[in-house]
Amino acid sequence: FNELAASHRKKMANTSAEIFSKVLEAQMLQTTKVVEEQLDAEIQKLDQMDDDELELVKQRRLEALKKAQKQKQEWLSKGHGEYREISSERDFFQEVKESKNVVCHFYRDTTFRCLILDKHLTALAKKHIETKFIKLNAEKSPFLCERLRIKVIPTLALVKDGKTQDYVVGFTDLGNTDDFPTEALEWRLGCADIINYSGNLMDPPFQNQKKFGTSFTKLDKKTIREKNYDSDSDED
């Protein structure tokens, strides 16, 4: 009886696997068919254009490329494309005034987690030239830290159109680990709309963030000391 039951279960499993395989194959064929139809439609559209229309399409694409290149050069002239340190609070106001999107890392030399952020921000500055990435020593900018209510180091101030709209405080929103991937920080900045993020914001690149959704830690929820900077680094 046991052998008969085992044989029956095996047949059922094989049948289920076969059905699943056929369904998957059908879905893939359907997807391929949709893509092919879209391509055929585009090719047909191009075939139906006369020379004047084709020239117009070509000119529009060329203009779009020139516009994108001009925008890129403008960003680079304003210090985008690299992660750099600014020396004073006055510099901060000038930097955020001339760029639409700015990420400013408020750091301290003795806080280990600031060095971790430096590595990730260097990579993101090169990838997202639409956004300016800068850093400022918190101990040398007391007025600004007081004005922005920055008490936990490291903190990223996310500035859009000259106004600070969001903060990344410590590593809480990055999986709460020192070993978070650059993609985690990129995702978090994408959620704040401070960079052009091409991934899926509903699918964070680390598992334990999913239980938090997109409800991030805000600065006013932190326990802070009145006059000293709290460090989010275990090394401090």
mmCIF file of C-alpha atoms in Angstrom:
data_model
loop_
_atom_site.group_PDB
_atom_site.id
_atom_site.type_symbol
_atom_site.label_atom_id
_atom_site.label_comp_id
_atom_site.label_asym_id
_atom_site.label_seq_id
_atom_site.Cartn_x
_atom_site.Cartn_y
_atom_site.Cartn_z
ATOM 1 C CA PHE A 1 0.000 0.000 0.000
ATOM 2 C CA ASN A 2 2.860 2.387 0.894
ATOM 3 C CA GLU A 3 4.566 1.669 -2.429
ATOM 4 C CA LEU A 4 1.308 2.305 -4.278
ATOM 5 C CA ALA A 5 0.793 5.617 -2.448
ATOM 6 C CA ALA A 6 4.386 6.688 -3.127
ATOM 7 C CA SER A 7 3.968 5.826 -6.808
ATOM 8 C CA HIS A 8 0.746 7.829 -6.946
ATOM 9 C CA ARG A 9 2.388 10.861 -5.296
ATOM 10 C CA LYS A 10 5.290 10.646 -7.740
ATOM 11 C CA LYS A 11 2.904 10.590 -10.711
ATOM 12 C CA MET A 12 0.993 13.555 -9.283
ATOM 13 C CA ALA A 13 4.246 15.482 -8.767
ATOM 14 C CA ASN A 14 5.382 14.733 -12.319
ATOM 15 C CA THR A 15 1.999 15.824 -13.670
ATOM 16 C CA SER A 16 2.105 19.069 -11.646
ATOM 17 C CA ALA A 17 5.632 19.804 -12.821
ATOM 18 C CA GLU A 18 4.597 19.146 -16.420
ATOM 19 C CA ILE A 19 1.585 21.456 -16.121
ATOM 20 C CA PHE A 20 3.696 24.185 -14.527
ATOM 21 C CA SER A 21 6.287 23.826 -17.279
ATOM 22 C CA LYS A 22 3.622 24.160 -19.979
ATOM 23 C CA VAL A 23 2.066 27.210 -18.308
ATOM 24 C CA LEU A 24 5.482 28.854 -17.962
ATOM 25 C CA GLU A 25 6.296 28.100 -21.591
ATOM 26 C CA ALA A 26 2.967 29.574 -22.698
ATOM 27 C CA GLN A 27 3.593 32.754 -20.663
ATOM 28 C CA MET A 28 7.068 33.147 -22.175
ATOM 29 C CA LEU A 29 5.679 32.683 -25.674
ATOM 30 C CA GLN A 30 2.955 35.237 -24.969
ATOM 31 C CA THR A 31 5.530 37.748 -23.670
ATOM 32 C CA THR A 32 7.739 37.157 -26.710
ATOM 33 C CA LYS A 33 4.718 37.623 -28.972
ATOM 34 C CA VAL A 34 3.845 40.971 -27.338
ATOM 35 C CA VAL A 35 7.419 42.234 -27.728
ATOM 36 C CA GLU A 36 7.530 41.122 -31.355
ATOM 37 C CA GLU A 37 4.207 42.866 -32.053
ATOM 38 C CA GLN A 38 5.505 46.083 -30.510
ATOM 39 C CA LEU A 39 8.662 45.910 -32.625
ATOM 40 C CA ASP A 40 6.645 45.154 -35.753
ATOM 41 C CA ALA A 41 4.431 48.166 -35.032
ATOM 42 C CA GLU A 42 7.471 50.436 -34.649
ATOM 43 C CA ILE A 43 9.036 49.097 -37.861
ATOM 44 C CA GLN A 44 5.742 49.539 -39.726
ATOM 45 C CA LYS A 45 5.464 53.090 -38.424
ATOM 46 C CA LEU A 46 8.957 53.877 -39.709
ATOM 47 C CA ASP A 47 8.238 52.204 -43.064
ATOM 48 C CA GLN A 48 5.183 54.423 -43.528
ATOM 49 C CA MET A 49 7.126 57.633 -42.939
ATOM 50 C CA ASP A 50 8.320 59.659 -45.869
ATOM 51 C CA ASP A 51 11.787 61.203 -46.038
ATOM 52 C CA ASP A 52 10.673 64.494 -44.484
ATOM 53 C CA GLU A 53 9.124 62.730 -41.476
ATOM 54 C CA LEU A 54 12.207 60.562 -40.973
ATOM 55 C CA GLU A 55 14.398 63.645 -41.086
ATOM 56 C CA LEU A 56 12.169 65.319 -38.480
ATOM 57 C CA VAL A 57 12.493 62.299 -36.151
ATOM 58 C CA LYS A 58 16.246 62.334 -36.648
ATOM 59 C CA GLN A 59 16.441 66.062 -35.859
ATOM 60 C CA ARG A 60 14.363 65.679 -32.703
ATOM 61 C CA ARG A 61 16.573 62.884 -31.429
ATOM 62 C CA LEU A 62 19.663 64.919 -32.204
ATOM 63 C CA GLU A 63 18.232 67.917 -30.342
ATOM 64 C CA ALA A 64 17.413 65.701 -27.347
ATOM 65 C CA LEU A 65 20.983 64.377 -27.301
ATOM 66 C CA LYS A 66 22.413 67.897 -27.507
ATOM 67 C CA LYS A 67 20.129 69.047 -24.694
ATOM 68 C CA ALA A 68 21.168 66.109 -22.499
ATOM 69 C CA GLN A 69 24.853 66.788 -23.192
ATOM 70 C CA LYS A 70 24.424 70.476 -22.372
ATOM 71 C CA GLN A 71 22.676 69.594 -19.117
ATOM 72 C CA LYS A 72 25.480 67.182 -18.231
ATOM 73 C CA GLN A 73 28.147 69.837 -18.820
ATOM 74 C CA GLU A 74 26.183 72.304 -16.694
ATOM 75 C CA TRP A 75 26.007 69.827 -13.824
ATOM 76 C CA LEU A 76 29.721 69.073 -14.065
ATOM 77 C CA SER A 77 30.557 72.801 -14.022
ATOM 78 C CA LYS A 78 28.665 73.064 -10.705
ATOM 79 C CA GLY A 79 30.629 70.288 -9.054
ATOM 80 C CA HIS A 80 28.380 67.333 -9.806
ATOM 81 C CA GLY A 81 29.922 63.981 -10.684
ATOM 82 C CA GLU A 82 32.283 63.870 -7.711
ATOM 83 C CA TYR A 83 31.945 63.592 -3.950
ATOM 84 C CA ARG A 84 33.797 66.474 -2.353
ATOM 85 C CA GLU A 85 34.196 68.307 0.909
ATOM 86 C CA ILE A 86 33.151 71.904 1.420
ATOM 87 C CA SER A 87 34.927 74.001 4.006
ATOM 88 C CA SER A 88 32.304 76.273 5.522
ATOM 89 C CA GLU A 89 28.643 76.900 6.245
ATOM 90 C CA ARG A 90 28.686 79.737 3.717
ATOM 91 C CA ASP A 91 29.773 77.242 1.052
ATOM 92 C CA PHE A 92 26.811 75.028 1.944
ATOM 93 C CA PHE A 93 24.284 77.749 1.186
ATOM 94 C CA GLN A 94 25.983 78.523 -2.123
ATOM 95 C CA GLU A 95 26.099 74.854 -3.140
ATOM 96 C CA VAL A 96 22.404 74.178 -2.444
ATOM 97 C CA LYS A 97 21.409 77.433 -4.111
ATOM 98 C CA GLU A 98 22.909 76.533 -7.480
ATOM 99 C CA SER A 99 21.782 72.871 -7.698
ATOM 100 C CA LYS A 100 18.281 71.411 -7.639
ATOM 101 C CA ASN A 101 19.231 68.178 -5.823
ATOM 102 C CA VAL A 102 21.935 68.012 -3.145
ATOM 103 C CA VAL A 103 23.033 65.302 -0.715
ATOM 104 C CA CYS A 104 25.139 66.692 2.136
ATOM 105 C CA HIS A 105 26.918 64.344 4.537
ATOM 106 C CA PHE A 106 27.419 65.867 7.978
ATOM 107 C CA TYR A 107 30.372 63.934 9.340
ATOM 108 C CA ARG A 108 32.910 63.815 12.119
ATOM 109 C CA ASP A 109 36.511 62.622 11.806
ATOM 110 C CA THR A 110 36.287 60.286 14.796
ATOM 111 C CA THR A 111 33.097 58.502 13.701
ATOM 112 C CA PHE A 112 33.840 55.261 11.867
ATOM 113 C CA ARG A 113 30.479 55.053 10.110
ATOM 114 C CA CYS A 114 31.217 58.324 8.310
ATOM 115 C CA LEU A 115 34.057 56.549 6.487
ATOM 116 C CA ILE A 116 31.622 53.839 5.391
ATOM 117 C CA LEU A 117 29.268 56.460 3.976
ATOM 118 C CA ASP A 118 32.182 58.172 2.200
ATOM 119 C CA LYS A 119 32.812 55.016 0.172
ATOM 120 C CA HIS A 120 29.187 54.666 -0.939
ATOM 121 C CA LEU A 121 28.701 58.373 -1.650
ATOM 122 C CA THR A 122 31.838 58.450 -3.822
ATOM 123 C CA ALA A 123 30.355 55.697 -6.005
ATOM 124 C CA LEU A 124 26.906 57.291 -6.202
ATOM 125 C CA ALA A 125 28.281 60.740 -7.075
ATOM 126 C CA LYS A 126 29.855 59.286 -10.215
ATOM 127 C CA LYS A 127 26.704 57.386 -11.164
ATOM 128 C CA HIS A 128 24.125 60.099 -10.454
ATOM 129 C CA ILE A 129 25.521 63.305 -11.871
ATOM 130 C CA GLU A 130 22.040 64.826 -11.747
ATOM 131 C CA THR A 131 22.618 65.226 -7.996
ATOM 132 C CA LYS A 132 25.376 67.051 -6.113
ATOM 133 C CA PHE A 133 27.139 65.062 -3.356
ATOM 134 C CA ILE A 134 29.067 67.014 -0.718
ATOM 135 C CA LYS A 135 30.287 66.599 2.870
ATOM 136 C CA LEU A 136 30.697 69.076 5.730
ATOM 137 C CA ASN A 137 32.408 68.653 9.090
ATOM 138 C CA ALA A 138 29.635 68.921 11.705
ATOM 139 C CA GLU A 139 32.011 70.210 14.367
ATOM 140 C CA LYS A 140 32.966 73.147 12.123
ATOM 141 C CA SER A 141 29.377 74.054 11.265
ATOM 142 C CA PRO A 142 27.517 74.509 14.577
ATOM 143 C CA PHE A 143 25.059 77.115 13.269
ATOM 144 C CA LEU A 144 23.973 74.919 10.374
ATOM 145 C CA CYS A 145 23.677 71.800 12.527
ATOM 146 C CA GLU A 146 21.544 73.731 15.004
ATOM 147 C CA ARG A 147 19.359 75.129 12.229
ATOM 148 C CA LEU A 148 18.881 71.709 10.604
ATOM 149 C CA ARG A 149 18.591 69.979 14.001
ATOM 150 C CA ILE A 150 21.423 67.596 13.218
ATOM 151 C CA LYS A 151 22.515 65.816 16.390
ATOM 152 C CA VAL A 152 23.267 62.274 15.204
ATOM 153 C CA ILE A 153 26.416 61.600 13.201
ATOM 154 C CA PRO A 154 26.462 60.563 10.416
ATOM 155 C CA THR A 155 23.434 62.324 8.961
ATOM 156 C CA LEU A 156 22.669 62.958 5.303
ATOM 157 C CA ALA A 157 20.647 66.095 4.623
ATOM 158 C CA LEU A 158 18.681 65.735 1.381
ATOM 159 C CA VAL A 159 18.115 69.172 -0.128
ATOM 160 C CA LYS A 160 15.764 69.866 -3.036
ATOM 161 C CA ASP A 161 15.320 73.351 -4.504
ATOM 162 C CA GLY A 162 17.252 74.881 -1.624
ATOM 163 C CA LYS A 163 15.084 73.273 1.085
ATOM 164 C CA THR A 164 16.019 70.320 3.284
ATOM 165 C CA GLN A 165 13.212 67.837 2.694
ATOM 166 C CA ASP A 166 14.500 64.625 4.241
ATOM 167 C CA TYR A 167 17.275 63.082 6.335
ATOM 168 C CA VAL A 168 19.066 59.751 6.428
ATOM 169 C CA VAL A 169 20.035 59.449 10.097
ATOM 170 C CA GLY A 170 22.644 56.820 10.894
ATOM 171 C CA PHE A 171 22.125 53.451 9.229
ATOM 172 C CA THR A 172 18.602 52.684 10.481
ATOM 173 C CA ASP A 173 17.064 53.095 7.017
ATOM 174 C CA LEU A 174 19.910 51.142 5.395
ATOM 175 C CA GLY A 175 19.308 47.768 7.001
ATOM 176 C CA ASN A 176 20.830 48.862 10.333
ATOM 177 C CA THR A 177 24.171 47.271 9.475
ATOM 178 C CA ASP A 178 27.645 48.509 8.583
ATOM 179 C CA ASP A 179 27.740 46.076 5.646
ATOM 180 C CA PHE A 180 24.858 47.541 3.646
ATOM 181 C CA PRO A 181 25.395 47.611 -0.142
ATOM 182 C CA THR A 182 25.654 50.833 -2.124
ATOM 183 C CA GLU A 183 22.340 49.831 -3.725
ATOM 184 C CA ALA A 184 20.632 50.205 -0.328
ATOM 185 C CA LEU A 185 21.691 53.843 -0.027
ATOM 186 C CA GLU A 186 20.821 54.423 -3.671
ATOM 187 C CA TRP A 187 17.334 53.006 -3.025
ATOM 188 C CA ARG A 188 16.873 55.214 0.049
ATOM 189 C CA LEU A 189 17.865 58.340 -1.907
ATOM 190 C CA GLY A 190 15.497 57.248 -4.654
ATOM 191 C CA CYS A 191 12.650 57.057 -2.148
ATOM 192 C CA ALA A 192 13.350 60.704 -1.294
ATOM 193 C CA ASP A 193 13.315 61.597 -5.014
ATOM 194 C CA ILE A 194 16.744 63.191 -4.665
ATOM 195 C CA ILE A 195 18.227 61.042 -7.460
ATOM 196 C CA ASN A 196 16.804 59.513 -10.647
ATOM 197 C CA TYR A 197 16.256 55.961 -9.422
ATOM 198 C CA SER A 198 15.618 53.326 -12.092
ATOM 199 C CA GLY A 199 14.838 50.407 -9.767
ATOM 200 C CA ASN A 200 11.628 49.374 -8.032
ATOM 201 C CA LEU A 201 11.105 51.487 -4.898
ATOM 202 C CA MET A 202 8.699 48.870 -3.523
ATOM 203 C CA ASP A 203 11.477 46.276 -3.543
ATOM 204 C CA PRO A 204 14.330 47.418 -1.262
ATOM 205 C CA PRO A 205 17.685 45.677 -1.825
ATOM 206 C CA PHE A 206 17.801 44.252 1.707
ATOM 207 C CA GLN A 207 15.245 41.984 3.323
ATOM 208 C CA ASN A 208 14.675 43.429 6.782
ATOM 209 C CA GLN A 209 13.684 46.837 5.370
ATOM 210 C CA LYS A 210 10.501 45.312 3.952
ATOM 211 C CA LYS A 211 8.855 45.148 7.347
ATOM 212 C CA PHE A 212 9.355 48.904 7.694
ATOM 213 C CA GLY A 213 8.062 49.701 4.205
ATOM 214 C CA THR A 214 8.901 53.306 3.375
ATOM 215 C CA SER A 215 8.329 54.657 6.875
ATOM 216 C CA PHE A 216 11.722 56.091 7.648
ATOM 217 C CA THR A 217 13.371 57.185 10.854
ATOM 218 C CA LYS A 218 12.961 60.908 11.325
ATOM 219 C CA LEU A 219 15.430 63.060 13.167
ATOM 220 C CA ASP A 220 12.928 64.168 15.821
ATOM 221 C CA LYS A 221 12.358 60.550 16.842
ATOM 222 C CA LYS A 222 15.977 60.162 17.929
ATOM 223 C CA THR A 223 17.072 60.473 21.521
ATOM 224 C CA ILE A 224 19.543 63.352 21.431
ATOM 225 C CA ARG A 225 21.717 65.169 23.881
ATOM 226 C CA GLU A 226 21.256 68.921 24.029
ATOM 227 C CA LYS A 227 24.791 70.114 23.283
ATOM 228 C CA ASN A 228 26.785 67.114 22.047
ATOM 229 C CA TYR A 229 26.620 65.084 18.864
ATOM 230 C CA ASP A 230 25.431 61.540 19.341
ATOM 231 C CA SER A 231 27.320 59.039 17.242
ATOM 232 C CA ASP A 232 25.549 56.260 15.408
ATOM 233 C CA SER A 233 28.857 54.392 15.145
ATOM 234 C CA ASP A 234 29.747 51.571 17.499
ATOM 235 C CA GLU A 235 33.396 52.436 16.927
ATOM 236 C CA ASP A 236 33.125 55.893 18.415
#
